[in-house]
């Protein structure tokens, strides 16, 4: 326990859970939270998730805009609680790979270790567990089925899904292995896309503004003759926009503002890569 405590003090990790609705995520989150608090001599563990926010599941997950807002709220809550003293456990569906990538970028920026726990339960069993809940806590069958259908399973070959622990419903949670992964492993090293550097020139800001606006304009124009599933070429980038759905002007403006704010703090000196970086950001954020 003493060694464990000293390792913890170096930098606190983020643990992300993912899985179908009613797949046992909250039970595993609580189990891990209690273990860490006991093994670290009373270290504080923050549980962030739908339940803590009092989310009305059927209302939120039936509306894509409300669901995006919820993901933003959860991410902001995680960001506020990440520090050098505490452990953060994110207990939510976390079923979108692009969102898990955003969380990875967050821990990379703060140079904090992280891991992912995938709770694997057959949809039929999860559905039974859902039915056994109090009525106000249940997902409707329609919402439940839709969330199962949309689930993007993690892949340990992706750096944002690694280290990955897959846990079946009857498995014992590998508490020691999880703690070794998050406390005895270095945080991901920051790279040019996440490491803070001073802005080199006013020209950088001008190019950042111009390039991102050109990309947004190209997408809006291309969508007039495109349908979801098409690939859109944009000026200055060899990477293409993967159009999974129609993107309206308000959403593109919001994503552009977020990208600009992030890039101002973590500029890439290679201005010629700005368009590619923005395209990658849009593809991750809209999938």
mmCIF file of C-alpha atoms in Angstrom:
data_model
loop_
_atom_site.group_PDB
_atom_site.id
_atom_site.type_symbol
_atom_site.label_atom_id
_atom_site.label_comp_id
_atom_site.label_asym_id
_atom_site.label_seq_id
_atom_site.Cartn_x
_atom_site.Cartn_y
_atom_site.Cartn_z
ATOM 1 C CA UNK A 1 0.000 0.000 0.000
ATOM 2 C CA UNK A 2 2.836 2.449 0.728
ATOM 3 C CA UNK A 3 4.428 1.911 -2.686
ATOM 4 C CA UNK A 4 1.003 2.167 -4.288
ATOM 5 C CA UNK A 5 0.399 5.519 -2.587
ATOM 6 C CA UNK A 6 3.732 6.926 -3.696
ATOM 7 C CA UNK A 7 3.141 5.924 -7.300
ATOM 8 C CA UNK A 8 -0.317 7.478 -7.181
ATOM 9 C CA UNK A 9 1.103 10.807 -6.061
ATOM 10 C CA UNK A 10 3.041 11.199 -9.298
ATOM 11 C CA UNK A 11 -0.074 11.775 -11.384
ATOM 12 C CA UNK A 12 -3.661 10.624 -11.214
ATOM 13 C CA UNK A 13 -5.198 8.487 -13.944
ATOM 14 C CA UNK A 14 -8.500 8.350 -15.772
ATOM 15 C CA UNK A 15 -10.383 5.060 -16.002
ATOM 16 C CA UNK A 16 -13.004 4.895 -18.755
ATOM 17 C CA UNK A 17 -15.721 2.239 -18.787
ATOM 18 C CA UNK A 18 -17.680 1.303 -21.884
ATOM 19 C CA UNK A 19 -20.283 -1.245 -22.856
ATOM 20 C CA UNK A 20 -23.932 -1.798 -23.750
ATOM 21 C CA UNK A 21 -26.630 -0.233 -21.576
ATOM 22 C CA UNK A 22 -27.051 -2.281 -18.371
ATOM 23 C CA UNK A 23 -23.894 -4.324 -18.939
ATOM 24 C CA UNK A 24 -22.572 -3.954 -15.386
ATOM 25 C CA UNK A 25 -20.438 -0.816 -15.827
ATOM 26 C CA UNK A 26 -21.615 0.945 -12.661
ATOM 27 C CA UNK A 27 -21.058 -2.187 -10.557
ATOM 28 C CA UNK A 28 -17.498 -2.481 -11.886
ATOM 29 C CA UNK A 29 -16.876 1.256 -11.391
ATOM 30 C CA UNK A 30 -17.961 1.058 -7.764
ATOM 31 C CA UNK A 31 -15.875 -2.073 -7.166
ATOM 32 C CA UNK A 32 -12.758 -0.417 -8.615
ATOM 33 C CA UNK A 33 -13.416 2.815 -6.730
ATOM 34 C CA UNK A 34 -13.630 1.008 -3.387
ATOM 35 C CA UNK A 35 -10.499 -1.014 -4.116
ATOM 36 C CA UNK A 36 -8.409 2.033 -5.067
ATOM 37 C CA UNK A 37 -9.628 4.043 -2.066
ATOM 38 C CA UNK A 38 -8.673 1.196 0.272
ATOM 39 C CA UNK A 39 -5.357 0.256 -1.340
ATOM 40 C CA UNK A 40 -4.123 3.845 -1.580
ATOM 41 C CA UNK A 41 -4.822 4.722 2.017
ATOM 42 C CA UNK A 42 -8.009 6.665 1.398
ATOM 43 C CA UNK A 43 -7.144 8.365 -1.894
ATOM 44 C CA UNK A 44 -10.112 10.269 -3.289
ATOM 45 C CA UNK A 45 -11.849 8.718 -6.291
ATOM 46 C CA UNK A 46 -14.283 10.732 -8.409
ATOM 47 C CA UNK A 47 -17.086 8.822 -10.144
ATOM 48 C CA UNK A 48 -18.345 10.777 -13.146
ATOM 49 C CA UNK A 49 -21.300 9.467 -15.151
ATOM 50 C CA UNK A 50 -24.927 9.573 -16.224
ATOM 51 C CA UNK A 51 -26.213 8.547 -12.819
ATOM 52 C CA UNK A 52 -24.239 11.221 -10.964
ATOM 53 C CA UNK A 53 -25.689 13.838 -13.318
ATOM 54 C CA UNK A 54 -29.252 12.560 -12.914
ATOM 55 C CA UNK A 55 -29.588 11.998 -16.655
ATOM 56 C CA UNK A 56 -33.059 11.167 -17.981
ATOM 57 C CA UNK A 57 -31.837 8.406 -20.268
ATOM 58 C CA UNK A 58 -34.764 8.018 -22.633
ATOM 59 C CA UNK A 59 -35.102 11.744 -23.213
ATOM 60 C CA UNK A 60 -31.383 12.293 -23.801
ATOM 61 C CA UNK A 61 -30.539 9.230 -25.891
ATOM 62 C CA UNK A 62 -33.542 9.758 -28.147
ATOM 63 C CA UNK A 63 -32.176 13.161 -29.220
ATOM 64 C CA UNK A 64 -28.747 13.341 -30.912
ATOM 65 C CA UNK A 65 -28.280 16.985 -29.924
ATOM 66 C CA UNK A 66 -29.024 16.316 -26.246
ATOM 67 C CA UNK A 67 -26.716 13.306 -26.362
ATOM 68 C CA UNK A 68 -23.872 15.427 -27.775
ATOM 69 C CA UNK A 69 -24.470 17.953 -25.003
ATOM 70 C CA UNK A 70 -24.301 15.161 -22.424
ATOM 71 C CA UNK A 71 -20.974 13.919 -23.816
ATOM 72 C CA UNK A 72 -19.644 17.470 -23.621
ATOM 73 C CA UNK A 73 -20.841 17.795 -20.020
ATOM 74 C CA UNK A 74 -19.212 14.498 -19.034
ATOM 75 C CA UNK A 75 -15.951 15.435 -20.728
ATOM 76 C CA UNK A 76 -15.912 18.816 -18.987
ATOM 77 C CA UNK A 77 -16.563 17.147 -15.628
ATOM 78 C CA UNK A 78 -13.655 14.770 -16.214
ATOM 79 C CA UNK A 79 -11.393 17.658 -17.231
ATOM 80 C CA UNK A 80 -12.276 19.621 -14.080
ATOM 81 C CA UNK A 81 -11.505 16.700 -11.774
ATOM 82 C CA UNK A 82 -8.255 15.491 -13.355
ATOM 83 C CA UNK A 83 -5.401 16.573 -11.098
ATOM 84 C CA UNK A 84 -2.300 15.281 -9.340
ATOM 85 C CA UNK A 85 -4.181 14.040 -6.283
ATOM 86 C CA UNK A 86 -7.362 12.198 -7.280
ATOM 87 C CA UNK A 87 -8.494 9.328 -9.502
ATOM 88 C CA UNK A 88 -11.330 9.833 -12.008
ATOM 89 C CA UNK A 89 -13.601 6.998 -13.206
ATOM 90 C CA UNK A 90 -15.926 7.782 -16.122
ATOM 91 C CA UNK A 91 -18.977 5.514 -15.895
ATOM 92 C CA UNK A 92 -21.026 5.995 -19.046
ATOM 93 C CA UNK A 93 -21.755 4.220 -22.334
ATOM 94 C CA UNK A 94 -18.682 5.768 -24.052
ATOM 95 C CA UNK A 95 -19.700 3.808 -27.138
ATOM 96 C CA UNK A 96 -18.360 6.196 -29.800
ATOM 97 C CA UNK A 97 -14.721 5.680 -30.786
ATOM 98 C CA UNK A 98 -14.346 9.366 -31.672
ATOM 99 C CA UNK A 99 -15.401 10.326 -28.160
ATOM 100 C CA UNK A 100 -12.933 7.888 -26.619
ATOM 101 C CA UNK A 101 -10.280 9.493 -28.818
ATOM 102 C CA UNK A 102 -11.219 12.920 -27.413
ATOM 103 C CA UNK A 103 -10.761 11.568 -23.889
ATOM 104 C CA UNK A 104 -7.373 10.151 -24.896
ATOM 105 C CA UNK A 105 -6.310 13.580 -26.195
ATOM 106 C CA UNK A 106 -7.401 15.052 -22.880
ATOM 107 C CA UNK A 107 -5.243 12.699 -20.790
ATOM 108 C CA UNK A 108 -2.372 13.114 -23.232
ATOM 109 C CA UNK A 109 -2.510 16.874 -22.805
ATOM 110 C CA UNK A 110 -2.570 16.584 -19.002
ATOM 111 C CA UNK A 111 0.068 13.793 -19.179
ATOM 112 C CA UNK A 112 -2.144 11.506 -17.118
ATOM 113 C CA UNK A 113 -2.239 7.681 -17.454
ATOM 114 C CA UNK A 114 -5.515 6.059 -18.448
ATOM 115 C CA UNK A 115 -7.100 2.719 -19.278
ATOM 116 C CA UNK A 116 -10.344 1.396 -20.735
ATOM 117 C CA UNK A 117 -12.576 -1.284 -19.229
ATOM 118 C CA UNK A 118 -15.011 -2.922 -21.662
ATOM 119 C CA UNK A 119 -17.893 -4.653 -19.880
ATOM 120 C CA UNK A 120 -19.012 -7.415 -22.231
ATOM 121 C CA UNK A 121 -22.528 -8.723 -21.708
ATOM 122 C CA UNK A 122 -24.811 -10.288 -24.314
ATOM 123 C CA UNK A 123 -27.592 -7.921 -25.431
ATOM 124 C CA UNK A 124 -30.218 -10.439 -24.277
ATOM 125 C CA UNK A 125 -28.819 -10.451 -20.741
ATOM 126 C CA UNK A 126 -28.413 -6.677 -20.661
ATOM 127 C CA UNK A 127 -32.031 -6.384 -21.763
ATOM 128 C CA UNK A 128 -33.143 -8.600 -18.866
ATOM 129 C CA UNK A 129 -31.080 -6.523 -16.444
ATOM 130 C CA UNK A 130 -32.677 -3.392 -17.887
ATOM 131 C CA UNK A 131 -36.157 -4.824 -17.292
ATOM 132 C CA UNK A 132 -35.312 -5.561 -13.667
ATOM 133 C CA UNK A 133 -34.520 -1.924 -12.919
ATOM 134 C CA UNK A 134 -36.915 0.520 -11.331
ATOM 135 C CA UNK A 135 -39.232 1.834 -14.091
ATOM 136 C CA UNK A 136 -37.790 5.380 -13.952
ATOM 137 C CA UNK A 137 -34.259 3.978 -14.472
ATOM 138 C CA UNK A 138 -35.068 1.723 -17.411
ATOM 139 C CA UNK A 139 -34.278 2.336 -21.058
ATOM 140 C CA UNK A 140 -37.211 1.844 -23.389
ATOM 141 C CA UNK A 141 -36.680 -1.185 -25.626
ATOM 142 C CA UNK A 142 -36.424 1.089 -28.662
ATOM 143 C CA UNK A 143 -33.663 3.218 -27.099
ATOM 144 C CA UNK A 144 -31.896 0.146 -25.736
ATOM 145 C CA UNK A 145 -31.850 -1.559 -29.144
ATOM 146 C CA UNK A 146 -30.641 1.616 -30.871
ATOM 147 C CA UNK A 147 -27.730 2.044 -28.431
ATOM 148 C CA UNK A 148 -26.685 -1.588 -28.837
ATOM 149 C CA UNK A 149 -26.798 -1.150 -32.610
ATOM 150 C CA UNK A 150 -24.638 1.998 -32.486
ATOM 151 C CA UNK A 151 -22.001 0.592 -30.116
ATOM 152 C CA UNK A 152 -18.453 0.807 -31.526
ATOM 153 C CA UNK A 153 -16.413 -1.886 -29.778
ATOM 154 C CA UNK A 154 -12.966 -0.843 -28.552
ATOM 155 C CA UNK A 155 -9.855 -2.219 -30.222
ATOM 156 C CA UNK A 156 -6.635 -2.481 -28.214
ATOM 157 C CA UNK A 157 -4.650 -1.739 -31.392
ATOM 158 C CA UNK A 158 -5.939 1.837 -31.134
ATOM 159 C CA UNK A 159 -3.829 3.866 -28.724
ATOM 160 C CA UNK A 160 -6.955 5.555 -27.343
ATOM 161 C CA UNK A 161 -8.427 2.134 -26.458
ATOM 162 C CA UNK A 162 -5.256 0.875 -24.793
ATOM 163 C CA UNK A 163 -4.543 -0.529 -22.295
ATOM 164 C CA UNK A 164 -7.840 -2.387 -22.632
ATOM 165 C CA UNK A 165 -9.422 -4.736 -20.098
ATOM 166 C CA UNK A 166 -12.366 -6.811 -21.331
ATOM 167 C CA UNK A 167 -14.582 -8.161 -18.570
ATOM 168 C CA UNK A 168 -17.351 -10.751 -19.043
ATOM 169 C CA UNK A 169 -20.345 -10.624 -16.727
ATOM 170 C CA UNK A 170 -19.111 -13.472 -14.478
ATOM 171 C CA UNK A 171 -15.435 -12.498 -14.532
ATOM 172 C CA UNK A 172 -13.580 -11.264 -11.486
ATOM 173 C CA UNK A 173 -12.479 -7.700 -12.124
ATOM 174 C CA UNK A 174 -8.639 -7.803 -12.481
ATOM 175 C CA UNK A 175 -8.140 -5.054 -9.931
ATOM 176 C CA UNK A 176 -4.407 -5.530 -9.458
ATOM 177 C CA UNK A 177 -3.722 -5.595 -13.200
ATOM 178 C CA UNK A 178 -5.799 -2.467 -13.728
ATOM 179 C CA UNK A 179 -3.938 -0.628 -10.970
ATOM 180 C CA UNK A 180 -0.590 -1.744 -12.366
ATOM 181 C CA UNK A 181 -1.607 -0.381 -15.760
ATOM 182 C CA UNK A 182 -2.684 3.028 -14.495
ATOM 183 C CA UNK A 183 -0.270 3.615 -11.635
ATOM 184 C CA UNK A 184 2.932 1.874 -12.758
ATOM 185 C CA UNK A 185 2.874 3.038 -16.354
ATOM 186 C CA UNK A 186 4.025 6.339 -17.781
ATOM 187 C CA UNK A 187 1.433 8.750 -19.112
ATOM 188 C CA UNK A 188 1.299 9.039 -22.925
ATOM 189 C CA UNK A 189 3.962 11.493 -24.052
ATOM 190 C CA UNK A 190 2.609 14.750 -25.474
ATOM 191 C CA UNK A 191 3.288 15.341 -29.150
ATOM 192 C CA UNK A 192 2.968 18.394 -31.361
ATOM 193 C CA UNK A 193 -0.808 18.079 -31.481
ATOM 194 C CA UNK A 194 -1.136 18.209 -27.672
ATOM 195 C CA UNK A 195 1.991 19.830 -26.248
ATOM 196 C CA UNK A 196 1.836 23.527 -25.406
ATOM 197 C CA UNK A 197 4.175 25.711 -27.421
ATOM 198 C CA UNK A 198 4.295 29.502 -27.750
ATOM 199 C CA UNK A 199 2.570 30.849 -30.833
ATOM 200 C CA UNK A 200 5.322 31.702 -33.273
ATOM 201 C CA UNK A 201 3.678 34.446 -35.280
ATOM 202 C CA UNK A 202 0.550 36.366 -36.134
ATOM 203 C CA UNK A 203 0.711 34.641 -39.514
ATOM 204 C CA UNK A 204 -0.034 31.305 -37.786
ATOM 205 C CA UNK A 205 -3.307 32.635 -36.374
ATOM 206 C CA UNK A 206 -4.230 34.107 -39.744
ATOM 207 C CA UNK A 207 -3.564 30.808 -41.516
ATOM 208 C CA UNK A 208 -5.436 28.851 -38.837
ATOM 209 C CA UNK A 209 -8.489 31.062 -39.283
ATOM 210 C CA UNK A 210 -8.335 30.998 -43.093
ATOM 211 C CA UNK A 211 -7.667 27.275 -43.517
ATOM 212 C CA UNK A 212 -10.462 26.182 -41.171
ATOM 213 C CA UNK A 213 -12.949 28.576 -42.782
ATOM 214 C CA UNK A 214 -12.034 27.264 -46.251
ATOM 215 C CA UNK A 215 -12.638 23.685 -45.074
ATOM 216 C CA UNK A 216 -16.029 24.557 -43.554
ATOM 217 C CA UNK A 217 -17.076 26.392 -46.739
ATOM 218 C CA UNK A 218 -15.991 23.444 -48.904
ATOM 219 C CA UNK A 219 -18.014 21.004 -46.786
ATOM 220 C CA UNK A 220 -21.166 23.132 -46.886
ATOM 221 C CA UNK A 221 -20.881 23.531 -50.669
ATOM 222 C CA UNK A 222 -20.155 19.829 -51.270
ATOM 223 C CA UNK A 223 -23.124 18.738 -49.157
ATOM 224 C CA UNK A 224 -25.491 20.353 -51.636
ATOM 225 C CA UNK A 225 -24.783 17.474 -54.021
ATOM 226 C CA UNK A 226 -23.584 14.795 -51.561
ATOM 227 C CA UNK A 227 -25.293 12.182 -49.441
ATOM 228 C CA UNK A 228 -24.156 10.417 -46.249
ATOM 229 C CA UNK A 229 -21.517 7.861 -47.166
ATOM 230 C CA UNK A 230 -19.754 10.142 -49.630
ATOM 231 C CA UNK A 231 -16.157 11.279 -49.211
ATOM 232 C CA UNK A 232 -15.479 15.006 -49.583
ATOM 233 C CA UNK A 233 -12.181 16.535 -50.722
ATOM 234 C CA UNK A 234 -11.303 19.892 -49.153
ATOM 235 C CA UNK A 235 -8.637 22.449 -50.111
ATOM 236 C CA UNK A 236 -5.173 22.019 -48.658
ATOM 237 C CA UNK A 237 -5.713 18.500 -47.327
ATOM 238 C CA UNK A 238 -4.934 15.089 -48.765
ATOM 239 C CA UNK A 239 -7.242 13.530 -46.152
ATOM 240 C CA UNK A 240 -10.948 13.477 -46.978
ATOM 241 C CA UNK A 241 -14.060 14.246 -44.962
ATOM 242 C CA UNK A 242 -15.986 11.023 -44.346
ATOM 243 C CA UNK A 243 -19.566 12.216 -44.514
ATOM 244 C CA UNK A 244 -21.589 9.941 -42.216
ATOM 245 C CA UNK A 245 -24.436 12.440 -41.929
ATOM 246 C CA UNK A 246 -25.313 15.978 -42.962
ATOM 247 C CA UNK A 247 -23.407 18.615 -40.985
ATOM 248 C CA UNK A 248 -25.206 21.930 -40.557
ATOM 249 C CA UNK A 249 -23.522 25.323 -40.355
ATOM 250 C CA UNK A 250 -24.053 25.701 -36.597
ATOM 251 C CA UNK A 251 -22.343 22.384 -35.820
ATOM 252 C CA UNK A 252 -19.440 23.084 -38.184
ATOM 253 C CA UNK A 253 -18.937 26.529 -36.667
ATOM 254 C CA UNK A 254 -18.895 25.047 -33.164
ATOM 255 C CA UNK A 255 -16.374 22.355 -34.155
ATOM 256 C CA UNK A 256 -14.258 24.984 -35.905
ATOM 257 C CA UNK A 257 -14.211 27.162 -32.760
ATOM 258 C CA UNK A 258 -13.228 24.169 -30.623
ATOM 259 C CA UNK A 259 -10.438 23.209 -33.015
ATOM 260 C CA UNK A 260 -9.096 26.766 -33.159
ATOM 261 C CA UNK A 261 -9.136 27.115 -29.367
ATOM 262 C CA UNK A 262 -7.332 23.805 -28.954
ATOM 263 C CA UNK A 263 -4.786 24.527 -31.699
ATOM 264 C CA UNK A 264 -3.945 27.963 -30.303
ATOM 265 C CA UNK A 265 -2.843 26.253 -27.096
ATOM 266 C CA UNK A 266 -1.080 23.404 -28.902
ATOM 267 C CA UNK A 267 0.142 24.790 -32.226
ATOM 268 C CA UNK A 268 1.797 22.655 -34.858
ATOM 269 C CA UNK A 269 4.659 24.589 -36.427
ATOM 270 C CA UNK A 270 3.986 22.942 -39.789
ATOM 271 C CA UNK A 271 1.263 25.234 -41.132
ATOM 272 C CA UNK A 272 0.834 23.051 -44.203
ATOM 273 C CA UNK A 273 -0.654 20.332 -41.947
ATOM 274 C CA UNK A 274 -3.436 22.510 -40.520
ATOM 275 C CA UNK A 275 -6.042 21.421 -43.073
ATOM 276 C CA UNK A 276 -5.262 17.722 -42.533
ATOM 277 C CA UNK A 277 -5.408 18.165 -38.760
ATOM 278 C CA UNK A 278 -8.795 19.894 -39.007
ATOM 279 C CA UNK A 279 -10.154 17.153 -41.285
ATOM 280 C CA UNK A 280 -8.979 14.488 -38.821
ATOM 281 C CA UNK A 281 -10.595 16.406 -35.977
ATOM 282 C CA UNK A 282 -13.908 16.683 -37.849
ATOM 283 C CA UNK A 283 -13.917 12.984 -38.766
ATOM 284 C CA UNK A 284 -13.274 11.963 -35.149
ATOM 285 C CA UNK A 285 -15.879 14.392 -33.769
ATOM 286 C CA UNK A 286 -18.717 13.530 -36.153
ATOM 287 C CA UNK A 287 -18.496 9.711 -36.230
#
